[in-house]
CSV table of C-alpha atoms in Angstrom, one decimal:
chain,number,residue,atom,x,y,z
W,144,MET,CA,-15.6,17.9,81.9
W,145,PRO,CA,-18.8,19.6,82.2
W,146,ASP,CA,-17.8,21.4,86.4
W,147,ILE,CA,-14.1,22.2,84.9
W,148,ALA,CA,-16.1,24.2,81.7
W,149,ALA,CA,-18.4,25.4,84.1
W,150,ARG,CA,-15.6,26.4,86.2
W,151,GLY,CA,-14.4,28.9,82.7
W,152,VAL,CA,-12.0,26.7,82.3
W,153,ARG,CA,-11.6,25.4,78.7
W,154,VAL,CA,-12.2,21.9,77.9
W,155,PRO,CA,-12.2,19.2,75.0
W,156,THR,CA,-14.7,19.4,73.1
W,157,TYR,CA,-14.2,17.0,70.3
W,158,ASP,CA,-15.5,12.3,70.8
W,159,ARG,CA,-11.8,11.6,71.4
W,160,ARG,CA,-12.7,8.4,71.1
W,161,ARG,CA,-12.8,9.2,67.6
W,162,LEU,CA,-9.2,10.3,67.7
W,163,GLU,CA,-6.8,8.1,66.0
W,164,PRO,CA,-3.9,7.2,68.0
W,165,ARG,CA,-1.5,7.9,64.1
W,166,ILE,CA,1.0,10.0,66.7
W,167,LEU,CA,3.6,7.6,68.4
W,168,HIS,CA,5.9,9.9,70.8
W,169,VAL,CA,8.5,9.7,73.1
W,170,GLY,CA,9.8,11.8,75.4
W,171,VAL,CA,6.6,12.6,77.1
W,172,GLY,CA,7.7,15.9,78.7
W,173,GLY,CA,5.8,19.4,80.0
W,174,PHE,CA,7.3,20.8,76.6
W,175,HIS,CA,5.2,18.0,74.1
W,176,ARG,CA,2.6,18.4,76.5
W,177,ALA,CA,2.8,22.4,76.1
W,178,HIS,CA,3.5,22.0,72.2
W,179,LEU,CA,3.2,19.0,69.8
W,180,ALA,CA,0.7,17.8,72.3
W,181,LEU,CA,-1.4,21.5,72.2
W,182,TYR,CA,-1.2,22.2,68.8
W,183,THR,CA,-3.0,18.3,67.8
W,184,HIS,CA,-5.4,19.2,70.6
W,185,GLU,CA,-6.5,22.7,68.8
W,186,LEU,CA,-6.0,21.0,65.0
W,187,ALA,CA,-8.8,17.7,67.3
W,188,GLU,CA,-11.0,20.8,68.2
W,189,THR,CA,-11.3,21.7,64.0
W,190,GLY,CA,-12.6,17.7,63.1
W,191,SER,CA,-9.2,16.1,62.5
W,192,VAL,CA,-8.9,12.9,63.7
W,193,TRP,CA,-5.1,12.9,64.2
W,194,GLY,CA,-3.9,11.9,68.2
W,195,ILE,CA,-0.7,11.0,70.2
W,196,ARG,CA,-0.2,7.5,72.0
W,197,GLY,CA,3.1,8.4,73.5
W,198,VAL,CA,5.3,5.8,74.9
W,199,GLY,CA,7.5,5.7,77.6
W,200,LEU,CA,11.1,4.1,77.3
W,201,LEU,CA,13.0,4.9,80.6
W,202,SER,CA,12.4,3.5,84.0
W,203,ARG,CA,11.0,7.6,84.8
W,204,ASP,CA,8.5,7.2,82.2
W,205,VAL,CA,6.8,5.3,85.3
W,206,ARG,CA,5.8,8.4,86.8
W,207,MET,CA,4.1,10.7,83.8
W,208,ALA,CA,2.5,7.0,83.5
W,209,GLU,CA,1.0,6.4,87.0
W,210,ALA,CA,0.2,10.5,86.9
W,211,LEU,CA,-1.8,11.1,83.0
W,212,ALA,CA,-3.9,6.7,83.5
W,213,PRO,CA,-6.4,7.8,86.0
W,214,GLN,CA,-6.8,11.0,83.8
W,215,ASP,CA,-7.7,9.3,81.2
W,216,HIS,CA,-5.0,11.1,79.5
W,217,LEU,CA,-6.2,13.5,80.1
W,218,TYR,CA,-4.2,16.7,81.6
W,219,THR,CA,-4.5,20.6,81.9
W,220,LEU,CA,-2.2,23.3,81.1
W,221,VAL,CA,-1.6,26.9,82.5
W,222,GLU,CA,-0.5,29.8,79.8
W,223,ARG,CA,1.4,32.3,82.0
W,224,SER,CA,1.7,35.7,81.6
W,225,GLY,CA,2.3,38.8,84.0
W,226,GLY,CA,0.0,37.8,86.9
W,227,ASP,CA,-2.3,37.0,84.7
W,228,SER,CA,-3.2,32.3,84.1
W,229,HIS,CA,-5.5,31.0,81.2
W,230,PRO,CA,-5.7,27.4,82.5
W,231,GLN,CA,-7.5,24.7,79.9
W,232,VAL,CA,-7.9,20.7,79.3
W,233,ILE,CA,-6.2,18.8,76.6
W,234,GLY,CA,-7.4,15.6,75.2
W,235,SER,CA,-4.4,15.2,72.4
W,236,ILE,CA,-3.4,12.7,74.2
W,237,VAL,CA,-5.7,8.8,74.4
W,238,ASP,CA,-2.9,6.8,75.4
W,239,TYR,CA,0.4,5.7,76.9
W,240,ARG,CA,2.4,2.7,77.0
W,241,LEU,CA,5.4,1.8,79.1
W,242,ALA,CA,8.5,-0.2,77.5
W,243,HIS,CA,11.2,0.2,79.6
W,244,GLU,CA,10.8,-3.1,81.3
W,245,ARG,CA,10.2,-4.5,77.4
W,246,PRO,CA,10.9,-2.8,74.7
W,247,ALA,CA,10.1,-5.5,72.8
W,248,SER,CA,6.6,-3.9,73.0
W,249,ALA,CA,7.3,-0.6,71.8
W,250,VAL,CA,9.2,-1.8,68.8
W,251,GLU,CA,5.6,-3.1,68.2
W,252,LEU,CA,4.4,-0.7,68.0
W,253,THR,CA,6.4,1.7,66.0
W,254,ALA,CA,6.0,-1.5,63.2
W,255,ASP,CA,1.7,-0.5,63.9
W,256,PRO,CA,0.9,0.6,60.4
W,257,SER,CA,-1.2,3.2,61.5
W,258,VAL,CA,1.4,4.9,62.6
W,259,ALA,CA,2.7,7.4,60.7
W,260,ILE,CA,4.8,10.0,62.6
W,261,MET,CA,6.9,8.3,65.2
W,262,SER,CA,7.7,12.1,66.8
W,263,LEU,CA,10.7,12.7,70.1
W,264,THR,CA,11.6,15.2,72.7
W,265,ILE,CA,14.4,13.8,74.3
W,266,THR,CA,17.0,15.8,74.6
W,267,GLU,CA,20.8,16.4,72.8
W,268,ALA,CA,22.0,13.1,75.2
W,269,GLY,CA,19.6,11.0,73.2
W,270,TYR,CA,20.9,10.9,69.9
W,271,GLY,CA,23.7,9.7,70.9
W,272,ASP,CA,27.4,10.3,68.4
W,273,ALA,CA,25.5,8.0,65.4
W,274,THR,CA,28.3,5.9,65.0
W,275,VAL,CA,28.2,1.9,63.3
W,276,GLY,CA,29.8,0.0,66.3
W,277,ALA,CA,27.5,-2.5,67.8
W,278,PRO,CA,24.3,-2.0,69.8
W,279,SER,CA,24.0,-1.2,73.9
W,280,SER,CA,22.8,-4.5,75.6
W,281,THR,CA,19.9,-1.4,76.5
W,282,PRO,CA,18.6,-1.0,73.1
W,283,THR,CA,18.7,3.3,73.1
W,284,THR,CA,15.7,5.8,71.5
W,285,PHE,CA,17.6,5.0,67.8
W,286,ASP,CA,17.7,0.8,67.6
W,287,VAL,CA,14.1,0.3,69.1
W,288,ILE,CA,12.9,3.0,66.2
W,289,ALA,CA,15.4,0.3,64.3
W,290,MET,CA,13.5,-2.1,64.7
W,291,GLY,CA,10.2,-1.0,64.4
W,292,LEU,CA,11.4,0.0,61.0
W,293,GLU,CA,12.5,-3.4,60.5
W,294,ARG,CA,9.1,-4.8,61.0
W,295,ARG,CA,7.9,-2.0,59.1
W,296,TYR,CA,10.1,-3.2,56.1
W,297,GLU,CA,9.8,-6.6,56.5
W,298,ARG,CA,5.8,-6.5,56.5
W,299,GLY,CA,5.5,-4.7,53.6
W,300,HIS,CA,3.5,-1.3,56.2
W,301,PRO,CA,4.3,1.9,54.7
W,302,PRO,CA,7.2,3.5,55.3
W,303,LEU,CA,7.6,6.5,58.7
W,304,THR,CA,8.5,10.5,59.2
W,305,ILE,CA,10.7,10.8,62.4
W,306,VAL,CA,10.0,14.1,64.2
W,307,SER,CA,12.9,15.6,66.3
W,308,CYS,CA,11.2,18.6,69.3
W,309,ASP,CA,14.8,19.0,70.8
W,310,ASN,CA,15.6,22.7,70.8
W,311,LEU,CA,19.0,21.5,69.2
W,312,PRO,CA,20.2,22.7,65.2
W,313,ASP,CA,20.0,20.3,62.3
W,314,ASN,CA,17.5,18.7,64.7
W,315,GLY,CA,16.4,16.2,61.4
W,316,ASP,CA,19.7,15.7,60.6
W,317,ALA,CA,20.9,14.1,63.5
W,318,ALA,CA,17.6,12.0,64.5
W,319,ARG,CA,18.5,10.7,60.5
W,320,ARG,CA,21.5,10.1,61.0
W,321,SER,CA,20.9,8.3,64.7
W,322,THR,CA,17.7,5.8,63.1
W,323,LEU,CA,20.5,5.1,59.9
W,324,ALA,CA,23.3,4.0,62.1
W,325,ALA,CA,20.5,2.3,64.0
W,326,ALA,CA,19.4,0.6,61.1
W,327,ARG,CA,22.7,-0.2,59.8
W,328,ARG,CA,23.2,-2.3,62.2
W,329,ARG,CA,20.9,-4.2,61.7
W,330,SER,CA,21.0,-5.3,58.0
W,331,GLY,CA,22.0,-3.0,54.7
W,332,SER,CA,18.6,-2.8,53.3
W,333,LEU,CA,17.1,-1.9,55.9
W,334,ALA,CA,19.4,1.3,55.8
W,335,ASP,CA,18.6,1.6,52.2
W,336,TRP,CA,14.7,1.2,52.3
W,337,THR,CA,15.0,4.0,55.3
W,338,GLU,CA,17.2,6.3,53.5
W,339,ARG,CA,14.8,6.1,50.5
W,340,HIS,CA,11.5,6.8,52.0
W,341,CYS,CA,12.1,7.9,55.6
W,342,ALA,CA,11.5,11.9,55.8
W,343,PHE,CA,13.4,13.5,58.5
W,344,PRO,CA,12.2,17.0,58.4
W,345,THR,CA,14.5,19.5,60.8
W,346,SER,CA,11.7,22.4,62.9
W,347,VAL,CA,13.1,24.7,64.7
W,348,VAL,CA,10.2,24.3,68.3
W,349,ASP,CA,10.1,27.6,71.1
W,350,ARG,CA,8.7,27.6,74.0
W,351,ILE,CA,9.1,28.1,77.8
W,352,THR,CA,8.1,25.3,79.4
W,353,PRO,CA,9.0,24.8,83.2
W,354,ALA,CA,9.2,22.0,85.3
W,355,THR,CA,5.9,21.1,87.1
W,356,SER,CA,6.1,22.2,90.9
W,357,ASP,CA,4.3,20.7,94.2
W,358,ALA,CA,3.1,24.6,94.7
W,359,ASP,CA,1.7,24.8,91.3
W,360,ARG,CA,-0.6,22.2,91.8
W,361,ALA,CA,-1.6,23.7,94.6
W,362,TRP,CA,-2.2,26.9,93.0
W,363,LEU,CA,-4.0,25.0,90.3
W,364,LEU,CA,-6.3,22.4,93.3
W,365,ASP,CA,-6.9,25.9,95.4
W,366,ALA,CA,-7.4,28.5,92.7
W,367,VAL,CA,-9.1,26.9,89.3
W,368,GLY,CA,-10.5,23.0,91.1
W,369,ILE,CA,-8.8,21.4,89.3
W,370,ASP,CA,-6.8,18.1,90.9
W,371,ASP,CA,-4.1,17.5,88.6
W,372,ARG,CA,-1.6,15.1,89.0
W,373,TRP,CA,1.1,16.7,86.3
W,374,PRO,CA,0.1,19.2,84.9
W,375,VAL,CA,1.3,21.8,82.3
W,376,PHE,CA,3.1,25.8,83.3
W,377,SER,CA,3.7,27.2,80.0
W,378,GLU,CA,4.7,31.2,79.3
W,379,PRO,CA,1.7,31.9,76.1
W,380,PHE,CA,4.7,32.8,72.8
W,381,ARG,CA,5.6,29.4,70.9
W,382,GLN,CA,6.9,28.6,67.6
W,383,TRP,CA,6.5,26.5,65.6
W,384,VAL,CA,8.7,25.7,62.2
W,385,ILE,CA,8.9,22.5,60.5
W,386,GLU,CA,9.7,20.7,56.5
W,387,ASP,CA,7.5,20.0,54.6
W,388,GLU,CA,8.8,16.2,53.9
W,389,PHE,CA,6.6,13.6,56.0
W,390,ALA,CA,7.1,9.6,54.8
W,391,ASN,CA,2.8,8.9,55.0
W,392,GLY,CA,0.6,11.8,55.8
W,393,ARG,CA,0.4,14.2,58.4
W,394,PRO,CA,-1.5,16.6,60.0
W,395,ARG,CA,-2.6,20.2,58.6
W,396,TRP,CA,-0.8,21.7,61.1
W,397,GLU,CA,0.1,24.5,59.1
W,398,ASP,CA,-4.4,25.8,60.5
W,399,VAL,CA,-3.4,26.0,64.4
W,400,GLY,CA,-0.5,28.1,63.8
W,401,VAL,CA,2.5,25.7,62.9
W,402,THR,CA,4.6,26.9,59.6
W,403,PHE,CA,5.7,24.6,57.4
W,404,SER,CA,9.1,26.0,55.2
W,405,ASP,CA,11.7,24.9,52.8
W,406,ARG,CA,13.7,27.8,54.9
W,407,VAL,CA,13.8,26.7,58.4
W,408,HIS,CA,17.3,27.3,58.8
W,409,ASP,CA,16.1,31.0,58.5
W,410,TRP,CA,14.1,30.7,62.1
W,411,GLY,CA,15.2,30.6,66.0
W,412,ILE,CA,18.3,29.3,66.6
W,413,TYR,CA,19.7,28.7,62.6
W,414,LYS,CA,19.9,32.9,62.3
């Protein structure tokens, strides 16, 4: 880090060992690392101890695990505008677990009482049709969430807030429907507990984050001197508007530019 900072690149100034992975994120990709993870990193710079643990439920998530683990889950975010590029190193992701072959491990991570928020970037297709039919042989994201919630319910642990960061209308309601459908497949009492105690805030998210190319990696190494297996490149603009409905505490994201509003539908794609 000192060598990178000496090149004029911003690096984490906080002790990452103090971060507690109270956010469990499914779908660690470019957008998450340019959005929620960035806001959480900026908040850590002010003294927050909220950190992020990623979890990979798909076989293709192996690539992200292999990229992040050797870098201690650090990565470079480069904001580009016109001909200007501004790189910085982000430190808010402190762990990443692969669970595509062992969904039960993701269930235990979800059931961990220290986890307060489960955030998602799983694309619109990941929400399914929220039917109440029998689960498939391969658990969906929401089957995993429901099984984790079931263990929290049975063990007397606090409820979760499920935060969708996918760019679809009423993403909070979509997450609620899919979670409740999966919970009902397990038991009516679980579905009732989930509906009464868990939270599903709707949000508007915005940031253009193109897929990282080999040319991007080469530029970062040649121009900046950073060898990063999977950096992120994005536009400078970003936006996050979210309902302040959390079941078990939350970071003070408003201190780093997030807008909390009870009129989310007045923003962005809802206009």
